[in-house]
Short mmCIF file of C-alpha atoms and ligand atoms in Angstrom, two decimals:
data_model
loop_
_atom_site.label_atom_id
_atom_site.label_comp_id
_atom_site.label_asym_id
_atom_site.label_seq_id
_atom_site.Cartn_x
_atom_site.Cartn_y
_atom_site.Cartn_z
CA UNK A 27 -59.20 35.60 -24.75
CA UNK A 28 -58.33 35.36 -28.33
CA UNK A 29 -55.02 37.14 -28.75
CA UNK A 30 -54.14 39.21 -31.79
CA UNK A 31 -52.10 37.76 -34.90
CA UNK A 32 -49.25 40.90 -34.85
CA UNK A 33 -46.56 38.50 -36.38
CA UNK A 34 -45.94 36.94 -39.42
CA UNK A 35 -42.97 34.38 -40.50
CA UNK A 36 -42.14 33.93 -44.06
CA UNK A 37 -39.69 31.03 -44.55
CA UNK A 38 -37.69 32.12 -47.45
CA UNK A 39 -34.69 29.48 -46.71
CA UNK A 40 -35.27 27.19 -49.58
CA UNK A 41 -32.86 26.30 -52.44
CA UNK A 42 -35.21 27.23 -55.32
CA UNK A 43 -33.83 24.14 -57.25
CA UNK A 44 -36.15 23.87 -59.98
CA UNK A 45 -35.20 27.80 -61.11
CA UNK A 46 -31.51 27.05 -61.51
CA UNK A 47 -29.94 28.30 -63.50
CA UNK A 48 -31.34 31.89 -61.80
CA UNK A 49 -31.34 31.15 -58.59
CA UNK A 50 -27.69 30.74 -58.09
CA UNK A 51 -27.68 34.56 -57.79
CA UNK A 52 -31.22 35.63 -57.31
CA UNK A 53 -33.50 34.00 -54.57
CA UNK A 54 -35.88 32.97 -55.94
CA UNK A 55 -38.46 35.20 -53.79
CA UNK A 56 -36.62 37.68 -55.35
CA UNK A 57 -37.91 37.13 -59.11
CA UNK A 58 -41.03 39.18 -60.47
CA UNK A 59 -44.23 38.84 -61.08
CA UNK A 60 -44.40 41.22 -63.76
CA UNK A 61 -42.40 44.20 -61.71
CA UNK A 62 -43.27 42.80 -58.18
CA UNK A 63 -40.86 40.45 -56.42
CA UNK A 64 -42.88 37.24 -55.63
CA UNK A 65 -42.40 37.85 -51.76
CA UNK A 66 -43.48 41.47 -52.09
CA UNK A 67 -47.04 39.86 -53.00
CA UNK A 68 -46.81 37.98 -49.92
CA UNK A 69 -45.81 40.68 -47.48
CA UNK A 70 -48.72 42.96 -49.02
CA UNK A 71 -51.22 40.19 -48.31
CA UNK A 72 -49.94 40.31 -44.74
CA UNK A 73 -50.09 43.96 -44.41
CA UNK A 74 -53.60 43.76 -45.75
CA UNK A 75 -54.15 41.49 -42.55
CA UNK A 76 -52.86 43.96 -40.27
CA UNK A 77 -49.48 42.00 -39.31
CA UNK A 78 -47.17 44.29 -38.06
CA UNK A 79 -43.69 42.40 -37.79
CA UNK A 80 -42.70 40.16 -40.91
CA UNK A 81 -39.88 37.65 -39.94
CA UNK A 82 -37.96 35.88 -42.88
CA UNK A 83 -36.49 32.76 -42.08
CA UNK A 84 -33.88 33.00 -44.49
CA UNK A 85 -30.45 31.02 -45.52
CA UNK A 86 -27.05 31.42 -46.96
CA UNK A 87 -27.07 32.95 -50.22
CA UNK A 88 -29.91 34.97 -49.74
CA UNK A 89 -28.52 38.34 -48.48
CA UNK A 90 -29.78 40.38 -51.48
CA UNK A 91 -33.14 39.60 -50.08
CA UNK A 92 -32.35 42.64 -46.76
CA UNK A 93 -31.30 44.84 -49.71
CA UNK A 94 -34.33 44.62 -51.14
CA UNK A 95 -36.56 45.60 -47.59
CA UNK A 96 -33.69 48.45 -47.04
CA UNK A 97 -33.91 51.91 -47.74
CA UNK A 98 -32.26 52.67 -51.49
CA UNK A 99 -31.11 56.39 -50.23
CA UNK A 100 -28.76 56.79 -53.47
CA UNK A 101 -31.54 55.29 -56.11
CA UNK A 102 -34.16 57.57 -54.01
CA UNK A 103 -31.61 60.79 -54.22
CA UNK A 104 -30.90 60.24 -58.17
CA UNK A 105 -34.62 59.68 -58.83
CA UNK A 106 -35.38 62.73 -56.91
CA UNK A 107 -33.22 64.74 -58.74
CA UNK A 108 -34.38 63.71 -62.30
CA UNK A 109 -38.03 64.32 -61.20
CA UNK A 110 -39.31 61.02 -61.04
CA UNK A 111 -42.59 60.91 -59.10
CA UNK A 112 -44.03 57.70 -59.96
CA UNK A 113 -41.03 55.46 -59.85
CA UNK A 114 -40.57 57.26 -56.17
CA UNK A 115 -43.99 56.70 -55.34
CA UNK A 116 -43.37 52.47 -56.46
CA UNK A 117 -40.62 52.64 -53.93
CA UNK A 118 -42.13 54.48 -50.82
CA UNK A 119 -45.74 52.18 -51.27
CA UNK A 120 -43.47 49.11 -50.30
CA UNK A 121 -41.36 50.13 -47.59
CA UNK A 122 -41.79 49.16 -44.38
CA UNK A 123 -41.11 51.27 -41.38
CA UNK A 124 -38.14 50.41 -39.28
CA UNK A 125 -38.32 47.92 -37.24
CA UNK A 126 -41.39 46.12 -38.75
CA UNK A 127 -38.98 43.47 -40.27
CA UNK A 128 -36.57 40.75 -38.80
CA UNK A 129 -34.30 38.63 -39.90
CA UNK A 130 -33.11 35.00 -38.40
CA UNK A 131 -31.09 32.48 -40.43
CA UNK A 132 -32.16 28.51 -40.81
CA UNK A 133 -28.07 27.32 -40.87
CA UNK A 134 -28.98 23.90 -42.54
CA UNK A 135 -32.02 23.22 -44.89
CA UNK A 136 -34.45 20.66 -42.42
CA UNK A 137 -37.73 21.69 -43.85
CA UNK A 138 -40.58 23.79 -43.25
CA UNK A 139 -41.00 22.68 -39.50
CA UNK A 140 -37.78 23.65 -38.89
CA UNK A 141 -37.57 26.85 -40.86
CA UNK A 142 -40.75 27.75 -38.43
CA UNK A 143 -39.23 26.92 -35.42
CA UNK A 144 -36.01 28.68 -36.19
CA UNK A 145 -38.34 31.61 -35.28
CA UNK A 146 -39.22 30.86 -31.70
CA UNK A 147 -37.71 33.56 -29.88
CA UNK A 148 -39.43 36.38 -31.38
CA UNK A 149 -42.99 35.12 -31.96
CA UNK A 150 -43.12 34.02 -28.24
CA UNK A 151 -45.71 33.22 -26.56
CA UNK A 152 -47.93 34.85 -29.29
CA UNK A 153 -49.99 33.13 -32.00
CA UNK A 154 -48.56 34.27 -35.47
CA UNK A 155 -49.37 33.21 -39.17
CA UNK A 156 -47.20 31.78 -41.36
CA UNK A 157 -47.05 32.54 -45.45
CA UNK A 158 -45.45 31.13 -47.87
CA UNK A 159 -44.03 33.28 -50.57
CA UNK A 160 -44.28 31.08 -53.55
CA UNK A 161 -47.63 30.94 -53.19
CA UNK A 162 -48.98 33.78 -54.57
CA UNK A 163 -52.68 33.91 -53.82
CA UNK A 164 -53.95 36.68 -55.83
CA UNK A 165 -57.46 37.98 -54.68
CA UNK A 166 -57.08 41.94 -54.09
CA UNK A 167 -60.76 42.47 -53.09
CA UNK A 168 -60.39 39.41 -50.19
CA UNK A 169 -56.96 38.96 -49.77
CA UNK A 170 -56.15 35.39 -47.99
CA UNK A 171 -54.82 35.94 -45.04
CA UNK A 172 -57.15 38.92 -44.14
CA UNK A 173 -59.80 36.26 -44.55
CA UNK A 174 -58.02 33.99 -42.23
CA UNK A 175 -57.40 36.84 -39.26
CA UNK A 176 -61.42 37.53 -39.88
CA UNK A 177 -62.36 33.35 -39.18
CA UNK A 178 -59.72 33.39 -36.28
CA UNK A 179 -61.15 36.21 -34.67
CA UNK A 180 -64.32 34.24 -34.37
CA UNK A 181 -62.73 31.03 -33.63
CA UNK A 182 -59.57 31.31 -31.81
CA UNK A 183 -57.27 28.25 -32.32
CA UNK A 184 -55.29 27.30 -35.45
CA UNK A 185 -56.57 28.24 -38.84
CA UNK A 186 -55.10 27.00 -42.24
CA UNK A 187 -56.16 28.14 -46.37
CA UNK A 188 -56.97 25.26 -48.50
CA UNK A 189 -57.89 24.75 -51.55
CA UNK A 190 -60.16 21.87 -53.38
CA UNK A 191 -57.74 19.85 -55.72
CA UNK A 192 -57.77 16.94 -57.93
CA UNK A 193 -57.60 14.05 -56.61
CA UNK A 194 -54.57 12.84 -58.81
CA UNK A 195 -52.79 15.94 -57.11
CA UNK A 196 -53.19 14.98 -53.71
CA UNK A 197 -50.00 13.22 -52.86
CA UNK A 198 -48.14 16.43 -53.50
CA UNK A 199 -49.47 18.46 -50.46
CA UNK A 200 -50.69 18.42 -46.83
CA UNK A 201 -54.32 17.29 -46.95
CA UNK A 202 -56.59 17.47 -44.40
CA UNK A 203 -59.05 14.73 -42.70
CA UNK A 204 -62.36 16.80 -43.06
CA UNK A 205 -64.84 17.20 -40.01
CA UNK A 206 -68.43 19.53 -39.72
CA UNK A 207 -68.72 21.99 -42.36
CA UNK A 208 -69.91 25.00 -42.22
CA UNK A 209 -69.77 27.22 -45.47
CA UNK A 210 -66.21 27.95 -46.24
CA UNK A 211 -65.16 26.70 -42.60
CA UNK A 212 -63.87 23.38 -42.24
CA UNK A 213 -63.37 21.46 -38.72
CA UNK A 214 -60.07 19.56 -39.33
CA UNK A 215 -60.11 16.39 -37.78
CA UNK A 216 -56.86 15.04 -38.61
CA UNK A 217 -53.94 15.87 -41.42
CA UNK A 218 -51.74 13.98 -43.46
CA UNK A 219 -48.42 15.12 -45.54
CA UNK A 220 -48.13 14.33 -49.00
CA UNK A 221 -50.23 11.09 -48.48
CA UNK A 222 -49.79 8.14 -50.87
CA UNK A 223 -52.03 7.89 -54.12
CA UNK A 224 -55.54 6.98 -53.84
CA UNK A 225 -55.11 7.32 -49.55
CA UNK A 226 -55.82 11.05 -49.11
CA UNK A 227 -58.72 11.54 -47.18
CA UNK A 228 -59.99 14.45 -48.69
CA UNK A 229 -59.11 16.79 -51.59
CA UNK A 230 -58.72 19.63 -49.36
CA UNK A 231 -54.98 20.78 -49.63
CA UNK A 232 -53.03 23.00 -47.54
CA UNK A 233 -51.85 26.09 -49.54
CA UNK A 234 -49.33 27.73 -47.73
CA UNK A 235 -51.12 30.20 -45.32
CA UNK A 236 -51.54 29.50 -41.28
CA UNK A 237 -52.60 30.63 -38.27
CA UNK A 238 -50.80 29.13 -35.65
CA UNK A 239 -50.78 28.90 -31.29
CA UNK A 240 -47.74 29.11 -30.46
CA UNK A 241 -47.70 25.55 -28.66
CA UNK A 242 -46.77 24.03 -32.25
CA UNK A 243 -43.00 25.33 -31.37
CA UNK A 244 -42.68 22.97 -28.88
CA UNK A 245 -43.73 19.70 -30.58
CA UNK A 246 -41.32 21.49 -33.68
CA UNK A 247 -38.62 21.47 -31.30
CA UNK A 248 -38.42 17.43 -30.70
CA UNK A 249 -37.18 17.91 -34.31
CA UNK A 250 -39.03 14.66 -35.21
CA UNK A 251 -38.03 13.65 -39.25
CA UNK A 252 -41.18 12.94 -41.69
CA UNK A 253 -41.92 12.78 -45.19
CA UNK A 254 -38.64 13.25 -47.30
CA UNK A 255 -36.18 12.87 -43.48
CA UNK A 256 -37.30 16.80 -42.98
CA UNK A 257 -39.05 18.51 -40.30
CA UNK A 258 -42.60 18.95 -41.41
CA UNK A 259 -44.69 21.66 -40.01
CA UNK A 260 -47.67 19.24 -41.36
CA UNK A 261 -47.24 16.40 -38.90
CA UNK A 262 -46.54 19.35 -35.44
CA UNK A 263 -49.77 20.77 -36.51
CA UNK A 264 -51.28 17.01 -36.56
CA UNK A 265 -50.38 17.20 -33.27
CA UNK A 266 -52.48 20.13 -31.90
CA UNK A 267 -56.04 18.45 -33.21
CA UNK A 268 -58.35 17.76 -30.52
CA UNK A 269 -55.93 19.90 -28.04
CA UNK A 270 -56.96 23.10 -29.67
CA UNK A 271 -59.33 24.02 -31.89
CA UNK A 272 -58.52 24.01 -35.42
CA UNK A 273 -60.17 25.08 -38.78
CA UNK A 274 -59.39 25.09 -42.61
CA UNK A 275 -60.56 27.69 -44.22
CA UNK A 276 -61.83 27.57 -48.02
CA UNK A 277 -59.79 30.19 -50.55
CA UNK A 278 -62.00 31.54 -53.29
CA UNK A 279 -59.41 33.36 -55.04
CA UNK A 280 -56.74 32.31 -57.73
CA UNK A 281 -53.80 30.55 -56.92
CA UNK A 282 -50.49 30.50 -58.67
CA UNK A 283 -47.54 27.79 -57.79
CA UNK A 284 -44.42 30.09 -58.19
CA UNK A 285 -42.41 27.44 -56.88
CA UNK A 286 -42.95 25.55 -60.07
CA UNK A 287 -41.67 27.20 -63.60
CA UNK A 288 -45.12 26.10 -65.28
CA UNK A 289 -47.12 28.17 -62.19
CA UNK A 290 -44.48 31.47 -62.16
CA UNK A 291 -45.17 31.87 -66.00
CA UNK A 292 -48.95 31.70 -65.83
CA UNK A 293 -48.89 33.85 -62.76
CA UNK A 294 -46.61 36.54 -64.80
CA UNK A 295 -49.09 36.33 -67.74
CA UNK A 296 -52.54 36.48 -65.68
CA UNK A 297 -51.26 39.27 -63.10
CA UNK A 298 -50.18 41.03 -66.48
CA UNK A 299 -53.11 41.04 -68.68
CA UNK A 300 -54.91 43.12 -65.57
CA UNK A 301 -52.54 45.70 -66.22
CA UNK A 302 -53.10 48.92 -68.27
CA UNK A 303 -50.03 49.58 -68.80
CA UNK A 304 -48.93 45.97 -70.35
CA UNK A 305 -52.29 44.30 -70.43
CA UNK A 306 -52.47 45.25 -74.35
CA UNK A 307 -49.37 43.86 -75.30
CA UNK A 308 -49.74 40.74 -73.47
CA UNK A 309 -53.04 40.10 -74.59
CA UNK A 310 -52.41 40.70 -78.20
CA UNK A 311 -49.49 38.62 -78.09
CA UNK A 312 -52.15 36.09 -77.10
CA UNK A 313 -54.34 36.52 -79.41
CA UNK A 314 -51.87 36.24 -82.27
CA UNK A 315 -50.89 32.70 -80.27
CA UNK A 316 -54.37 31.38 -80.92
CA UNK A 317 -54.70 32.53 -84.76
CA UNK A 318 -51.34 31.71 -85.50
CA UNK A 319 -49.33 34.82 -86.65
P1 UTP B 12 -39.88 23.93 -51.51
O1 UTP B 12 -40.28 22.55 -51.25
O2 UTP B 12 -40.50 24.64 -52.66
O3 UTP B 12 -38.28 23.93 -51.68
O4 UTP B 12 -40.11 24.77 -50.17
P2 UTP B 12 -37.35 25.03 -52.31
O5 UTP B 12 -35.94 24.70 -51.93
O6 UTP B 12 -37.80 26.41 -51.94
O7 UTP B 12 -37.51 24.91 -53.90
P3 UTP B 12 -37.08 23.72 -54.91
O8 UTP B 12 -38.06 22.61 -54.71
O9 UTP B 12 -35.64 23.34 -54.62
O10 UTP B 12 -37.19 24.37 -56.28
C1 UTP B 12 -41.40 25.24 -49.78
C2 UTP B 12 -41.23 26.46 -48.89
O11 UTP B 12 -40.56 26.13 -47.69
C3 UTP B 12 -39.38 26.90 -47.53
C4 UTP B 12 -39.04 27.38 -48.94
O12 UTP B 12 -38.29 28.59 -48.91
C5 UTP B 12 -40.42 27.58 -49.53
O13 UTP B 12 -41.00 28.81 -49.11
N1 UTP B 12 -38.34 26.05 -46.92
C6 UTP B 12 -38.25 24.74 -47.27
C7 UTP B 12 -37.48 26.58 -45.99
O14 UTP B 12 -37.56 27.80 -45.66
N2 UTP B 12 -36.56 25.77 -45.42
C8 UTP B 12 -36.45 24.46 -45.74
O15 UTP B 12 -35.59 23.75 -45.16
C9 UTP B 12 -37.32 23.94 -46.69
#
């Protein structure tokens, strides 16, 4: 029987080093995209999928982050009061119900594996995805993970989102060790982190999105090191090929890296130029860029 993703685990423990001098006070999960918080994009992707409980791995420093999920029941009074439908409306469209969301804290910075692992005891026994928030992996009409849940349910297993890269990009990611093809469904047959230039064995990079059995918790929990002394949640998965089935599946839509300054600020400018409300500004702003004025 092919159980039912219900869980999600969004490890939002990371530094943020590269956004310093901002993140010393704001996680950075926490900055926009345009008027969205990056993670917000990721938590509406899995409520697109039908997750019902979002767990955030988070860390020390990072407390504004429940805030933000909480109920604002003075903001929500004062807007009330000055008549302020729209703003209220902003604010009830991204609440979650009580109880959807929990919290558990990764006490030392280890790496992805471990920020997965550090969620054990409430995904269970259950198969759960995994997303991470500074990929934002804009495609309303097919969101990502929804697209992932849909291949699952056919396939069972383990199911990851890649992306075709260059190849001179490779050694930045997890890359996968391609088997039968068939359309946007990959067999993996093996899967390497970050390999070494000009060793990769495909272009077909991991992009932040899994479906996982819950079996990878217990290779996680020999807390073997790899790439960069940290636990990678790369080389447990490695482990569950040819013991369970396990796919890739091919994303169509656009990806942004808001880890990465470069990526935020192209994913601020592209999510904004589909807007009516500042889509003419940006995009005259543009326009002046490319004539000059
Ligand atoms: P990054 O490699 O981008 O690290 O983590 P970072 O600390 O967030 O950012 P920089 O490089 O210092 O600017 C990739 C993802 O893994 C999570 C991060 O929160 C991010 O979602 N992560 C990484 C953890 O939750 N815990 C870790 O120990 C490491």
């Amino acid at each position: 029987m092919i159980k039912p993703i219900r869980k999600a685990i969004f490890p939002v423990g990371g530094q943020g080093t590269r956004f310093l001098p901002a993140t010393k006070a704001v996680p950075k999960e926490l900055l926009p995209v345009v008027d969205r918080p990056l993670l917000q994009y990721a938590v509406d992707e899995a409520v697109a999928a039908g997750i019902e409980q979002m767990i955030f791995v988070t860390a020390r420093g990072k407390a504004s982050l429940e805030e933000y999920f909480d109920v604002a029941a003075e903001l929500t009074a004062s807007l009330k009061a000055k008549g302020k439908t729209a703003e209220l409306a902003v604010l009830a469209e991204t609440q979650l119900a009580p109880g959807r969301i929990a919290y558990v804290r990764q006490q030392e910075p280890a790496g992805l594996g471990h920020a997965v692992w550090c969620a054990r005891l409430i995904t269970g026994d259950e198969p759960f995805a995994v997303l991470l928030p500074d990929e934002l992996l804009w495609s309303p009409e097919a969101p990502c993970l929804k697209t992932m849940v849909e291949t699952y349910a056919r396939l069972g297993g383990n199911v990851i989102a890649v992306l075709e890269i260059p190849a001179e990009q490779t050694h930045g990611f997890g890359i996968i060790d391609p088997g039968t093809v068939d359309g946007l469904v990959t067999e993996v047959v093996g899967l390497v982190e970050k390999p070494k230039q000009g060793t990769a064995p495909s272009r077909l990079a991991a992009i932040g999105r899994y479906i996982l059995q819950p079996e990878v918790m217990t290779i996680l929990a020999e807390g073997t090191r790899g790439a960069g002394n940290e636990i990678q949640l790369t080389d447990a998965m490695a482990q569950l090929i040819g013991v369970q089935p396990f796919h890739a599946l091919t994303y169509t839509g656009r990806r942004f890296d808001c880890g990465d300054k470069a990526g935020h600020i192209t994913a601020n400018i592209a999510l904004a130029l589909e807007r009516d409300d500042v889509g003419p500004a940006v995009r005259a702003f543009l326009a002046g860029i490319g004539t000059g004025d």
